[in-house]
Coordinates of C-alpha atoms in Angstrom, one line a residue:
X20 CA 0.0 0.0 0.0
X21 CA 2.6 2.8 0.9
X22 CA 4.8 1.6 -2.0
X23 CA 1.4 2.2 -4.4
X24 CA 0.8 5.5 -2.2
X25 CA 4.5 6.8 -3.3
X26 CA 4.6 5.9 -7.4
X27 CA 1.8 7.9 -6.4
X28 CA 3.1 11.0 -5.2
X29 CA 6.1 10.7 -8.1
X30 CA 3.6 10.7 -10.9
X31 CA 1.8 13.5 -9.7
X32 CA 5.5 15.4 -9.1
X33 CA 6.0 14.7 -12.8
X34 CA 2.8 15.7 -14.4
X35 CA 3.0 19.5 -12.4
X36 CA 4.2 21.7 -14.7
X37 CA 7.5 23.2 -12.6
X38 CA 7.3 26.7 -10.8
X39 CA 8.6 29.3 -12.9
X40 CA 11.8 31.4 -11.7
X41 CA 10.7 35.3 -10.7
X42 CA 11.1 36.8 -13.5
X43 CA 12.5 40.3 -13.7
X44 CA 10.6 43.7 -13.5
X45 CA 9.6 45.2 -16.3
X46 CA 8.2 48.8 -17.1
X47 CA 9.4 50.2 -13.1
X48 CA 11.2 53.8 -14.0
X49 CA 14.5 54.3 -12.5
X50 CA 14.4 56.3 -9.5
X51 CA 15.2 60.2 -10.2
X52 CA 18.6 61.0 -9.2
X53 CA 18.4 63.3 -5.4
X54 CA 19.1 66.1 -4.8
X55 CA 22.6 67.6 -3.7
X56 CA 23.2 70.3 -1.3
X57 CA 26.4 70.9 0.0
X58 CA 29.5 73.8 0.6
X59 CA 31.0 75.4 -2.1
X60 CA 34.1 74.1 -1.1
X61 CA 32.9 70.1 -0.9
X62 CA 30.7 70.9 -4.3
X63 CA 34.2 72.3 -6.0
X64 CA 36.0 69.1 -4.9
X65 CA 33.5 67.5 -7.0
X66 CA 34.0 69.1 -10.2
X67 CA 36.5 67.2 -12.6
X68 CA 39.5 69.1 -14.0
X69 CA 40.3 69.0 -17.4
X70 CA 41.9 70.7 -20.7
X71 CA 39.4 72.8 -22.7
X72 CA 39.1 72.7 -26.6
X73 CA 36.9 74.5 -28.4
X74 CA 37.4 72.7 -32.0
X75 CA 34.3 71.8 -33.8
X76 CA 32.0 74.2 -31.7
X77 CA 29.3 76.9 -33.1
X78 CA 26.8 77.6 -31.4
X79 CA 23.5 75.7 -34.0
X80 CA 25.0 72.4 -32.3
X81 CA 22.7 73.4 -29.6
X82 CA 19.1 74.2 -30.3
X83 CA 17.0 76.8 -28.3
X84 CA 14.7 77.8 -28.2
X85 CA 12.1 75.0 -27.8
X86 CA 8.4 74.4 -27.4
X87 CA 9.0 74.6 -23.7
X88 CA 8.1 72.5 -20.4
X89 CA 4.4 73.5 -21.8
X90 CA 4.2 73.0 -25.7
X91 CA 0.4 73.4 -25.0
X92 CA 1.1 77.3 -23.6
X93 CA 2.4 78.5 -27.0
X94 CA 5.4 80.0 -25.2
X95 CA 8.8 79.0 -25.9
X96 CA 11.3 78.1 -23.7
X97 CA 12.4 82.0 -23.6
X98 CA 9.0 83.5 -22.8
X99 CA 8.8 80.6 -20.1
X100 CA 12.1 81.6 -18.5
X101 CA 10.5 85.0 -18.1
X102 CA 7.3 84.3 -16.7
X103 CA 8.9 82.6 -14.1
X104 CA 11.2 85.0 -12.9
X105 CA 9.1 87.7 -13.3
X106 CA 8.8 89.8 -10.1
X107 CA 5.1 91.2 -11.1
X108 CA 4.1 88.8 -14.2
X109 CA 3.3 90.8 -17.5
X110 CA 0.1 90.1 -19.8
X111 CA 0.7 87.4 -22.2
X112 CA -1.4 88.0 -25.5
X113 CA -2.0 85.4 -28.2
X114 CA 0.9 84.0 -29.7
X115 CA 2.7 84.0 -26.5
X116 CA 3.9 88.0 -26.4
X117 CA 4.7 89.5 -23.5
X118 CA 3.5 92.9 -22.3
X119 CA 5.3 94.7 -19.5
X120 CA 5.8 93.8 -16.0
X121 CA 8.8 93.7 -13.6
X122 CA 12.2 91.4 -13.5
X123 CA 15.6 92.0 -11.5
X124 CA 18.7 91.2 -13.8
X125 CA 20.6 89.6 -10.5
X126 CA 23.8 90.1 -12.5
X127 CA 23.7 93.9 -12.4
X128 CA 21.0 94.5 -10.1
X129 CA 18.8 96.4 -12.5
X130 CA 15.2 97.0 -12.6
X131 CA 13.5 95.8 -15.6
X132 CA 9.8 96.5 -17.2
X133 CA 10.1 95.7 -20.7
X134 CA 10.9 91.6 -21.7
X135 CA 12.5 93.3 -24.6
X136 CA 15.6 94.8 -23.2
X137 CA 16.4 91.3 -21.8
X138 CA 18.5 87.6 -22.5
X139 CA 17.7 84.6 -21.3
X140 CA 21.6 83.8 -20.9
X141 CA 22.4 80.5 -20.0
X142 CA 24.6 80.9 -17.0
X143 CA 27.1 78.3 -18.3
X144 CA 27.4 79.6 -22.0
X145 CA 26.8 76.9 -24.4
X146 CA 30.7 77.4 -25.7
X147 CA 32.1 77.3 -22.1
X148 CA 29.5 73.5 -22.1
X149 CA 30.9 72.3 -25.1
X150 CA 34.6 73.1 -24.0
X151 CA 33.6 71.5 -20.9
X152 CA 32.5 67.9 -22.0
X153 CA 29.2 68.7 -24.2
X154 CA 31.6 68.5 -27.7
X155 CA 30.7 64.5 -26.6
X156 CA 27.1 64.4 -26.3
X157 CA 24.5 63.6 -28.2
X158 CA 22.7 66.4 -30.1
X159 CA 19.2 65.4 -28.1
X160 CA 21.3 66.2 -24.9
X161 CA 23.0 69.6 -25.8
X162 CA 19.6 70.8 -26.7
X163 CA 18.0 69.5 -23.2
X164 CA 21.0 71.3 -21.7
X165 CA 20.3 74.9 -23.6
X166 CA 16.7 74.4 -23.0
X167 CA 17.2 73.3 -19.1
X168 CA 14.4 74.7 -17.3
X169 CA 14.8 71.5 -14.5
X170 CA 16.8 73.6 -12.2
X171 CA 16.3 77.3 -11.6
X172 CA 19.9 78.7 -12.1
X173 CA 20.5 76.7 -15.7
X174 CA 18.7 79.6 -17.7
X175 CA 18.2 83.4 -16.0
X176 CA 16.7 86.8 -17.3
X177 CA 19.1 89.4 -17.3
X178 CA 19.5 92.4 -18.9
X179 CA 21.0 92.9 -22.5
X180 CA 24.2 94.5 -21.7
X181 CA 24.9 92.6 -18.8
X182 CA 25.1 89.7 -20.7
X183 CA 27.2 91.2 -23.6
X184 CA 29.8 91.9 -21.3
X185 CA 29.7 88.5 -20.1
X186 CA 29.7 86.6 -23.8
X187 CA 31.0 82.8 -23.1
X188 CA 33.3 84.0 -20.6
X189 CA 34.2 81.7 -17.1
X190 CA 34.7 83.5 -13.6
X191 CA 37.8 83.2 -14.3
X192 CA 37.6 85.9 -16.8
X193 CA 34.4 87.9 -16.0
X194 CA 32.0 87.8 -12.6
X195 CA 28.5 89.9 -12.5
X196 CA 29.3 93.5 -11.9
X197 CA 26.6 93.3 -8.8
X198 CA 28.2 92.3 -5.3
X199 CA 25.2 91.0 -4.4
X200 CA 25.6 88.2 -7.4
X201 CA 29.6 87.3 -6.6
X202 CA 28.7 84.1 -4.2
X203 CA 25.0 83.0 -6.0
X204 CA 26.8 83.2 -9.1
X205 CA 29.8 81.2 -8.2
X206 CA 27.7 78.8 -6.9
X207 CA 24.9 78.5 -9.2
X208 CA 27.9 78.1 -12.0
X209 CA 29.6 75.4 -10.2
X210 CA 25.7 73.3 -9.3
X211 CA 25.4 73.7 -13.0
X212 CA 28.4 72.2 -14.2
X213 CA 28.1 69.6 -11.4
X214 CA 23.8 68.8 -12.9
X215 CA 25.4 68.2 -16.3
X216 CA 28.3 66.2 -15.8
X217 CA 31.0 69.1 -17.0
X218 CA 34.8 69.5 -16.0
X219 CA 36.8 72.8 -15.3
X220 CA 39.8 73.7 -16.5
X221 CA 42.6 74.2 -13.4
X222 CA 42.6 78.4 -14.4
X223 CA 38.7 78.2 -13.8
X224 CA 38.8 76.2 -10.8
X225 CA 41.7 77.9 -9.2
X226 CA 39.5 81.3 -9.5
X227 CA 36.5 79.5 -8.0
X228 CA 38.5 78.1 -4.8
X229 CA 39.7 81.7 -4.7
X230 CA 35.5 82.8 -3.6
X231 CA 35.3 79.7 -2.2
X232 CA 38.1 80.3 0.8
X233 CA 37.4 83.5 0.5
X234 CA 34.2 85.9 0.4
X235 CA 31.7 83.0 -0.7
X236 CA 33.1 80.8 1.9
X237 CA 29.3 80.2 3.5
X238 CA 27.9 79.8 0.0
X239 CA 25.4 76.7 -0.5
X240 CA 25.7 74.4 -4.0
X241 CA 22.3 73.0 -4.9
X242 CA 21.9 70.6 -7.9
X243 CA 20.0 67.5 -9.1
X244 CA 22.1 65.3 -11.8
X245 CA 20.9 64.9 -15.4
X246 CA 21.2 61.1 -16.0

């Protein structure tokens, strides 16, 4: 009887189809990358150093502006870079124009009313990118980058001349004319390189150590990496 009662068992073992190993989730977004908030010092530490070339750069390897964050809005990236900063927000008519309100150009301090006498400059010029490590990226990636409304300090509204003076200069070479800018700007240019992955050259970085040990020595990086 037990002998029958085990050929038993075995047969049924057999005819069970076997379990099936987990298999592997599909379909589950990666999480986003966090958020990084550290001393200017600790966030320069991060920041690769590396030569600069400019070779094979103009500036329609990146393209800006785009349909925006809203492509529904009719605004471009531009209009949406001032609406945001705005300090009182203008009227926005069809087609996305902008009547007059109120914006602070941080870099010089000035007063603005008319969106017409102002850049959106990217505040790590798409030249001093490509020298930096963008020369290697995909063309979908260096026009996220010169569209980059994902972090507040990527893209800022300034006024015209400021940002004429500026050009595609480093701090090594030119800082906002506003005292109130030196340590935001410093910081904001060294959380942007640090989103995007970029190096700085040892001239740039020893001028950046220089605020950073110096007046800007309190000054706070913030940044989320671009995957």
């Amino acid at each position: 009887m037990i002998k029958n009662m085990a050929h038993g068992v075995v047969a049924l073992a057999l005819a069970l189809p076997p379990l099936a190993a987990p298999s592997p989730a599909f379909g589950i977004p990666a999480p986003e990358p966090a958020a990084e908030v550290m001393k200017l010092s600790l966030a320069l530490d991060r920041l690769p150093i590396a030569e600069e070339s400019r070779a094979g750069y103009t500036r329609d390897r990146f393209t800006y502006w785009n349909t925006g964050m809203d492509p529904a809005d009719g605004c471009d990236t531009r209009a949406e870079v001032l609406l945001a900063e705005a300090t009182e927000a203008p009227p926005v008519a069809a087609g996305c124009e902008l009547g007059e309100g109120e914006w602070l150009s941080y870099y010089d301090g000035q007063e603005v009313t008319g969106p017409e006498l102002l850049v959106v400059d990217h505040l790590v010029p798409l030249a001093e990118a490509w020298d930096s490590g963008a020369y290697a990226w995909t063309a979908s990636r260096r026009d996220a980058y010169a569209n980059d409304q994902g972090a507040g300090a990527s893209l800022v509204a300034v006024t015209a001349r400021v940002q004429r003076s500026k050009t595609d200069r480093d701090p090594r070479a030119w800082m906002p004319p506003s005292p109130d800018a030196t340590c935001r700007y410093v910081a904001e240019w060294t959380g942007t390189k640090l989103r995007w992955g970029l190096s700085a050259d040892q001239a740039e970085a020893d001028a950046l150590n220089v605020y950073a040990q110096g007046p800007c020595q309190n000054a706070v990086v913030h940044y989320t990496p671009v995957p």
